[in-house]
Tab-separated table of C-alpha atoms and ligand atoms in Angstrom:
chain	number	residue	atom	x	y	z
Y	9	MET	CA	202.200	141.047	-20.803
Y	10	ASN	CA	201.371	137.644	-19.311
Y	11	PRO	CA	197.740	136.649	-17.350
Y	12	ALA	CA	199.321	137.898	-13.895
Y	13	ALA	CA	200.236	141.142	-14.655
Y	14	SER	CA	197.044	141.718	-16.610
Y	15	ARG	CA	195.639	141.027	-13.787
Y	16	LYS	CA	197.688	143.217	-11.660
Y	17	LEU	CA	196.979	145.588	-13.712
Y	18	THR	CA	192.822	145.563	-14.311
Y	19	ARG	CA	193.129	145.557	-10.127
Y	20	ALA	CA	195.525	149.120	-10.367
Y	21	ILE	CA	193.147	150.609	-12.427
Y	22	HIS	CA	189.515	149.480	-10.858
Y	23	LEU	CA	191.422	151.216	-7.353
Y	24	ALA	CA	192.870	153.988	-8.901
Y	25	GLY	CA	189.479	154.344	-9.758
Y	26	LEU	CA	187.926	153.610	-6.957
Y	27	ALA	CA	190.602	156.093	-5.007
Y	28	ALA	CA	189.486	158.701	-7.165
Y	29	THR	CA	185.668	158.062	-6.788
Y	30	THR	CA	186.912	158.592	-2.430
Y	31	ALA	CA	188.462	161.394	-3.110
Y	32	LEU	CA	185.591	163.191	-4.833
Y	33	LEU	CA	183.263	162.364	-2.468
Y	34	ALA	CA	184.808	163.042	0.503
Y	35	THR	CA	186.162	166.359	-1.082
Y	36	PRO	CA	182.835	168.823	-0.535
Y	37	ALA	CA	182.748	168.570	-4.624
Y	38	LEU	CA	179.603	170.840	-3.815
Y	39	ALA	CA	181.490	173.228	-1.522
Y	40	GLU	CA	179.917	176.926	-2.434
Y	41	GLN	CA	182.814	179.270	-2.984
Y	42	TRP	CA	182.495	182.513	-2.489
Y	43	ARG	CA	184.294	185.297	-3.252
Y	44	GLY	CA	184.668	188.493	-0.852
Y	45	TRP	CA	186.181	191.463	-2.104
Y	46	ASN	CA	189.016	193.333	0.053
Y	47	ILE	CA	190.662	196.596	-0.586
Y	48	HIS	CA	192.778	196.666	2.862
Y	49	PRO	CA	197.251	194.577	2.781
Y	50	PRO	CA	196.830	190.906	4.127
Y	51	GLU	CA	198.414	192.172	7.633
Y	52	TYR	CA	195.584	195.540	7.828
Y	53	PRO	CA	192.893	194.988	11.246
Y	54	ASN	CA	189.947	194.197	8.481
Y	55	SER	CA	191.449	192.058	6.271
Y	56	ILE	CA	192.464	189.877	9.217
Y	57	ALA	CA	188.882	189.506	9.983
Y	58	LEU	CA	187.712	188.912	6.738
Y	59	GLU	CA	190.274	185.616	7.229
Y	60	THR	CA	188.435	184.820	9.998
Y	61	PHE	CA	184.884	185.583	8.535
Y	62	ALA	CA	186.155	183.148	5.953
Y	63	LYS	CA	187.191	180.789	8.305
Y	64	GLU	CA	184.264	180.760	10.437
Y	65	VAL	CA	181.546	180.304	8.075
Y	66	ASP	CA	184.378	176.669	5.904
Y	67	GLU	CA	183.746	175.530	9.903
Y	68	ARG	CA	180.203	176.229	11.228
Y	69	THR	CA	178.963	174.846	8.010
Y	70	GLU	CA	181.146	171.990	7.448
Y	71	GLY	CA	182.524	172.797	4.869
Y	72	ARG	CA	179.331	173.857	2.434
Y	73	ILE	CA	179.997	177.624	1.753
Y	74	THR	CA	183.931	177.846	1.663
Y	75	PRO	CA	184.689	181.933	1.399
Y	76	LYS	CA	187.690	183.290	-0.193
Y	77	VAL	CA	189.437	186.690	0.203
Y	78	TYR	CA	190.746	188.715	-2.254
Y	79	HIS	CA	193.168	191.508	-0.472
Y	80	ASN	CA	194.746	195.161	-2.816
Y	81	ALA	CA	191.122	195.482	-4.510
Y	82	VAL	CA	192.585	193.249	-7.045
Y	83	LEU	CA	188.870	192.301	-7.272
Y	84	GLY	CA	188.061	196.385	-8.309
Y	85	ASP	CA	187.465	199.603	-7.225
Y	86	GLN	CA	185.754	199.786	-4.275
Y	87	PRO	CA	182.684	201.789	-5.500
Y	88	ASP	CA	182.583	198.613	-8.917
Y	89	ALA	CA	182.481	196.190	-6.017
Y	90	ILE	CA	179.885	196.979	-4.433
Y	91	GLU	CA	177.566	197.121	-7.459
Y	92	GLN	CA	178.973	193.513	-8.008
Y	93	THR	CA	178.070	192.602	-4.335
Y	94	ARG	CA	174.474	193.895	-4.963
Y	95	ASN	CA	174.277	192.130	-8.445
Y	96	GLY	CA	175.356	188.791	-6.691
Y	97	ALA	CA	178.615	188.853	-8.935
Y	98	LEU	CA	180.372	189.170	-5.665
Y	99	ASP	CA	180.284	187.059	-2.772
Y	100	PHE	CA	181.092	189.260	0.976
Y	101	GLY	CA	183.560	192.046	1.595
Y	102	ASN	CA	184.201	195.382	3.985
Y	103	PHE	CA	183.206	197.730	2.567
Y	104	ASN	CA	183.662	201.970	4.323
Y	105	MET	CA	180.055	203.635	4.436
Y	106	GLY	CA	180.810	206.497	1.797
Y	107	PRO	CA	181.330	204.884	-1.173
Y	108	MET	CA	177.730	202.896	-0.779
Y	109	GLY	CA	176.355	206.825	-0.395
Y	110	PRO	CA	175.909	206.682	-4.168
Y	111	MET	CA	173.893	203.434	-4.611
Y	112	VAL	CA	171.954	203.920	-0.771
Y	113	PRO	CA	170.380	207.118	-0.262
Y	114	ALA	CA	170.316	206.676	3.629
Y	115	ALA	CA	174.379	206.045	3.832
Y	116	ASN	CA	174.553	208.952	2.810
Y	117	VAL	CA	173.693	210.390	6.703
Y	118	LEU	CA	176.956	208.514	7.902
Y	119	SER	CA	178.537	211.032	5.777
Y	120	LEU	CA	177.798	213.856	6.872
Y	121	PRO	CA	180.684	215.729	8.583
Y	122	PHE	CA	180.484	215.211	12.582
Y	123	ILE	CA	177.276	213.283	13.050
Y	124	PHE	CA	179.348	211.147	15.288
Y	125	GLU	CA	180.688	212.582	18.121
Y	126	SER	CA	182.842	209.483	18.190
Y	127	GLU	CA	184.453	206.676	17.500
Y	128	GLU	CA	182.486	205.078	20.713
Y	129	ARG	CA	178.959	207.086	20.204
Y	130	MET	CA	179.142	204.761	16.107
Y	131	TYR	CA	179.204	201.324	17.986
Y	132	GLU	CA	176.835	202.662	20.342
Y	133	LEU	CA	174.525	203.790	17.489
Y	134	MET	CA	175.500	201.518	15.221
Y	135	ASP	CA	175.168	198.265	17.339
Y	136	GLY	CA	171.040	199.184	18.100
Y	137	GLU	CA	168.661	200.412	16.642
Y	138	ILE	CA	169.964	203.763	14.337
Y	139	GLY	CA	172.462	200.262	12.507
Y	140	GLU	CA	169.344	198.711	11.928
Y	141	ARG	CA	168.062	201.391	9.539
Y	142	PHE	CA	170.821	200.984	7.408
Y	143	ALA	CA	170.850	197.599	7.153
Y	144	ALA	CA	167.415	197.571	5.853
Y	145	ALA	CA	167.980	199.781	3.370
Y	146	MET	CA	171.081	198.403	2.364
Y	147	GLU	CA	169.352	195.081	2.001
Y	148	GLU	CA	166.914	196.861	0.139
Y	149	GLN	CA	169.282	197.618	-2.379
Y	150	GLY	CA	171.131	193.982	-2.255
Y	151	LEU	CA	173.071	194.180	-0.043
Y	152	VAL	CA	173.070	191.633	3.302
Y	153	ALA	CA	175.066	193.557	6.544
Y	154	LEU	CA	176.706	192.055	9.258
Y	155	GLY	CA	178.766	193.870	10.903
Y	156	TRP	CA	179.812	197.371	11.031
Y	157	PHE	CA	183.085	197.539	11.362
Y	158	GLY	CA	185.337	200.217	13.053
Y	159	ALA	CA	187.612	202.927	10.676
Y	160	GLY	CA	188.126	205.599	13.322
Y	161	SER	CA	187.841	209.124	12.239
Y	162	ARG	CA	188.853	210.866	9.201
Y	163	SER	CA	191.285	213.807	9.391
Y	164	LEU	CA	193.361	216.335	7.022
Y	165	TYR	CA	197.159	215.122	5.301
Y	166	ASN	CA	198.679	217.093	3.545
Y	167	THR	CA	202.433	217.731	1.970
Y	168	ASP	CA	203.399	221.203	3.466
Y	169	HIS	CA	201.573	223.123	6.521
Y	170	PRO	CA	199.095	221.810	9.385
Y	171	VAL	CA	195.803	222.804	8.636
Y	172	GLU	CA	195.030	224.616	12.187
Y	173	THR	CA	191.998	226.680	10.755
Y	174	PRO	CA	189.604	226.637	7.407
Y	175	LYS	CA	191.611	229.143	6.609
Y	176	ASP	CA	194.778	226.556	6.115
Y	177	VAL	CA	192.227	224.623	3.949
Y	178	GLU	CA	191.964	227.546	1.783
Y	179	GLY	CA	193.083	227.047	-2.522
Y	180	MET	CA	194.051	222.877	-1.416
Y	181	LYS	CA	193.734	219.879	-4.037
Y	182	VAL	CA	192.096	217.213	-0.834
Y	183	ARG	CA	191.750	214.516	-2.644
Y	184	VAL	CA	187.967	212.400	-1.261
Y	185	MET	CA	186.329	209.010	-1.743
Y	186	ASN	CA	183.507	208.874	-4.484
Y	187	ASN	CA	181.033	210.203	-3.255
Y	188	ASP	CA	179.555	214.216	-3.649
Y	189	LEU	CA	179.370	214.750	-0.232
Y	190	TYR	CA	182.960	214.911	0.235
Y	191	VAL	CA	182.960	217.141	-2.765
Y	192	ASP	CA	180.682	219.825	-0.994
Y	193	MET	CA	182.446	219.221	2.062
Y	194	ILE	CA	186.060	221.054	0.976
Y	195	ASP	CA	184.046	222.549	-0.581
Y	196	ALA	CA	183.051	224.719	2.478
Y	197	LEU	CA	186.419	224.849	3.477
Y	198	GLY	CA	187.595	226.802	0.740
Y	199	GLY	CA	189.079	223.574	-1.272
Y	200	ASN	CA	189.069	222.118	-4.233
Y	201	ALA	CA	188.027	218.397	-4.328
Y	202	THR	CA	188.792	215.764	-6.174
Y	203	PRO	CA	187.257	212.052	-6.055
Y	204	MET	CA	190.046	209.407	-6.941
Y	205	ALA	CA	189.923	205.854	-6.274
Y	206	TYR	CA	192.051	204.938	-2.597
Y	207	GLY	CA	194.860	203.049	-5.400
Y	208	GLU	CA	196.364	206.227	-6.732
Y	209	VAL	CA	196.245	208.492	-4.340
Y	210	TYR	CA	199.905	208.198	-2.995
Y	211	GLN	CA	201.043	208.673	-6.904
Y	212	SER	CA	199.538	211.182	-6.848
Y	213	LEU	CA	200.438	213.163	-3.623
Y	214	THR	CA	204.305	212.722	-5.416
Y	215	THR	CA	203.885	214.211	-8.653
Y	216	GLY	CA	200.936	217.559	-6.616
Y	217	VAL	CA	198.490	216.437	-8.855
Y	218	ILE	CA	196.698	216.532	-4.663
Y	219	ASP	CA	197.916	218.705	-2.055
Y	220	GLY	CA	196.277	215.915	0.990
Y	221	ALA	CA	193.832	213.779	1.160
Y	222	GLU	CA	191.334	213.125	4.599
Y	223	ASN	CA	192.115	208.927	6.465
Y	224	ASN	CA	192.271	207.617	9.104
Y	225	PHE	CA	195.847	206.369	11.192
Y	226	PRO	CA	196.691	202.849	9.496
Y	227	SER	CA	195.425	203.648	6.403
Y	228	TYR	CA	197.842	207.240	5.970
Y	229	GLU	CA	199.904	204.137	7.674
Y	230	SER	CA	199.294	201.467	5.158
Y	231	SER	CA	198.789	203.475	2.184
Y	232	GLY	CA	202.391	205.440	2.755
Y	233	HIS	CA	200.620	208.489	2.335
Y	234	TYR	CA	202.608	209.540	4.761
Y	235	GLU	CA	206.241	208.946	3.485
Y	236	VAL	CA	204.906	212.053	1.168
Y	237	ALA	CA	202.603	213.539	3.234
Y	238	GLY	CA	204.062	214.563	6.271
Y	239	TYR	CA	201.373	216.636	8.020
Y	240	TYR	CA	197.927	215.550	9.894
Y	241	SER	CA	195.656	217.395	11.700
Y	242	LEU	CA	192.806	215.958	14.039
Y	243	THR	CA	189.725	217.770	12.532
Y	244	ASN	CA	188.829	214.475	12.541
Y	245	HIS	CA	185.896	215.128	10.543
Y	246	LEU	CA	184.998	212.205	9.983
Y	247	VAL	CA	183.581	209.070	11.821
Y	248	ILE	CA	182.776	207.545	9.168
Y	249	PRO	CA	181.865	202.831	10.071
Y	250	GLU	CA	182.418	200.662	7.815
Y	251	CYS	CA	180.700	196.716	6.394
Y	252	LEU	CA	180.805	193.253	6.543
Y	253	CYS	CA	178.331	192.332	4.103
Y	254	MET	CA	177.100	190.538	1.331
Y	255	ALA	CA	174.911	190.304	-1.008
Y	256	ARG	CA	171.227	189.580	-0.932
Y	257	SER	CA	170.860	187.207	-3.895
Y	258	THR	CA	173.852	184.576	-2.474
Y	259	TRP	CA	172.296	184.647	1.252
Y	260	ASP	CA	169.068	184.510	0.168
Y	261	GLU	CA	170.147	180.641	-1.011
Y	262	LEU	CA	171.526	180.155	1.829
Y	263	SER	CA	168.888	177.209	4.796
Y	264	GLU	CA	167.772	179.356	7.974
Y	265	GLU	CA	170.464	176.948	9.608
Y	266	ASP	CA	173.380	178.628	7.547
Y	267	GLN	CA	172.572	182.341	7.156
Y	268	ALA	CA	172.059	181.916	10.947
Y	269	ALA	CA	175.857	180.005	10.850
Y	270	VAL	CA	177.429	182.545	8.736
Y	271	ARG	CA	176.294	186.386	11.094
Y	272	GLU	CA	177.768	184.736	13.999
Y	273	ALA	CA	180.705	184.658	11.973
Y	274	GLY	CA	180.465	187.277	10.947
Y	275	GLN	CA	179.831	188.810	15.108
Y	276	VAL	CA	183.185	186.939	15.268
Y	277	ALA	CA	184.353	188.645	12.893
Y	278	THR	CA	182.779	192.499	14.057
Y	279	GLU	CA	184.659	191.619	17.005
Y	280	GLN	CA	188.067	190.505	15.717
Y	281	GLN	CA	188.341	193.386	13.544
Y	282	ARG	CA	187.154	196.849	16.380
Y	283	GLU	CA	189.997	195.183	19.133
Y	284	LEU	CA	192.784	194.967	15.993
Y	285	TRP	CA	191.713	198.677	14.936
Y	286	GLU	CA	192.127	200.430	17.840
Y	287	GLU	CA	195.993	198.356	18.457
Y	288	ARG	CA	196.732	199.383	14.953
Y	289	THR	CA	195.640	203.211	15.184
Y	290	ALA	CA	197.742	203.526	17.991
Y	291	ALA	CA	200.979	202.102	16.562
Y	292	SER	CA	200.337	203.316	12.898
Y	293	ARG	CA	200.323	206.344	14.599
Y	294	GLN	CA	203.916	205.503	16.295
Y	295	THR	CA	205.211	204.780	12.788
Y	296	ALA	CA	204.471	207.978	11.472
Y	297	LEU	CA	206.181	209.984	14.580
Y	298	ASP	CA	209.106	207.983	13.821
Y	299	ALA	CA	208.944	208.864	11.005
Y	300	GLY	CA	209.306	212.083	11.677
Y	301	VAL	CA	205.722	213.479	10.881
Y	302	GLU	CA	204.047	216.439	12.200
Y	303	ILE	CA	200.857	215.469	13.944
Y	304	ASN	CA	198.908	218.254	15.174
Y	305	GLU	CA	196.292	218.854	17.579
Y	306	VAL	CA	193.383	221.624	16.323
Y	307	PRO	CA	192.425	224.269	18.858
Y	308	ASP	CA	189.147	225.736	17.635
Y	309	LYS	CA	186.698	222.231	15.764
Y	310	SER	CA	183.710	224.230	16.028
Y	311	GLU	CA	184.721	226.894	13.395
Y	312	PHE	CA	184.732	223.231	10.646
Y	313	GLN	CA	181.895	222.379	12.281
Y	314	ALA	CA	179.778	225.163	11.305
Y	315	LEU	CA	180.867	225.333	7.833
Y	316	MET	CA	179.328	222.262	7.812
Y	317	GLN	CA	175.817	223.956	8.369
Y	318	PRO	CA	174.994	224.311	4.672
Y	319	VAL	CA	176.214	220.858	4.117
Y	320	TYR	CA	173.915	219.742	6.112
Y	321	GLU	CA	171.199	221.731	4.415
Y	322	GLY	CA	172.073	221.110	1.028
Y	323	PHE	CA	171.656	217.242	1.941
Y	324	LEU	CA	168.881	217.620	3.875
Y	325	ALA	CA	166.627	219.476	1.237
Y	326	GLU	CA	167.460	216.570	-1.338
Y	327	ASN	CA	166.985	213.973	0.671
Y	328	PRO	CA	163.951	215.486	3.003
Y	329	ASP	CA	162.562	212.259	3.915
Y	330	LEU	CA	166.415	211.620	5.427
Y	331	ALA	CA	165.921	214.311	7.858
Y	332	SER	CA	164.276	211.964	11.069
Y	333	LEU	CA	167.264	209.491	10.510
Y	334	VAL	CA	169.625	212.743	11.020
Y	335	ASP	CA	167.959	213.552	13.700
Y	336	ASP	CA	167.513	210.490	15.750
Y	337	ILE	CA	171.219	209.599	16.063
Y	338	ARG	CA	172.133	214.244	17.261
Y	339	ALA	CA	169.269	213.098	19.896
Y	340	ALA	CA	170.729	210.558	20.736
Y	341	GLN	CA	173.965	211.742	21.667
Y	342	ALA	CA	172.810	215.044	23.257
Y	343	ASP	CA	172.297	213.633	26.866
Z	20	LIG	C1	189.984	204.021	4.282
Z	20	LIG	C2	189.062	202.605	4.492
Z	20	LIG	C3	188.741	202.534	2.582
Z	20	LIG	C4	189.034	203.414	1.516
Z	20	LIG	C5	190.271	204.550	1.919
Z	20	LIG	C6	189.835	205.402	1.188
Z	20	LIG	O1	189.210	201.348	5.103
Z	20	LIG	O2	187.769	201.045	2.362
Z	20	LIG	O3	188.620	203.173	0.549
Z	20	LIG	O4	190.245	204.584	3.121
Z	20	LIG	O5	189.667	206.393	1.258
Z	20	LIG	O6	190.465	203.733	5.456
Z	20	LIG	O7	189.536	204.459	-0.314
């Protein structure tokens, strides 16, 4: 190589080195990458809100934290994901308060059938002092609640007949989420409960492993269950919130400034989820109707409610310390 070419090469190497160094400095090399769990497909209201959360955290922390959401339960089933978030293997997620119960006993109060009379009441109470009591119980178990997502109300659906009275549930094999309270609930109606992962329900409905399940309209529709279980009966037995929450271990490492930024991001995401939820509920209901699903009212819900008495009694006998929380939720709705 002649001296000129050699000088050129040296300079090129030098420049390349400089460029690489600059690139390293410019990209937030030290940005913390959070992993977030989600069970739903990307276009679901909760998924969109989780993406908003990720974007807001990134922006509000000026790129110090870059969360990534993993949709469709690719990071595992819900009970495992809650456990992993508790121990810090995952950083955040959207969890239903049902599967939270086995790990956070107070959360079971939210799984008591008919505990909230409407979604509006649920929001009102969860956004206040009652919600703070749940958040405190979760914090003791390693989770920081950043917001309460809506999940409508859950109703029964099945393959071959409408459910109008508890008699219609007799002998029915019903899939429930992972929580013994739901087994008691279905037992009390005379059915046979099968706790099962959400992702297995579709197949189990088609093969007859189960006759039915229970969920809100958006999940009934987005999971495709409406294609194989065409009777949706408005029992509205569970108005159960979900949380946007994160690992306490991750939270504890944040500066106060970043904690505030993350909380704000959680609020923005929660507001968006609640708005999208309403729209999606109407759209999903319509999709089901258009596909020929029969949606029926339950003329007398009090029959179902009366049968839940032993479920409450059993729960309170086992958890006397949670009686005041149950009483306070009921008292707040008594007016
Ligand atoms: C959906 C919840 C999801 C649950 C699912 C289920 O959003 O978290 O896993 O129900 O029934 O409504 O398992």
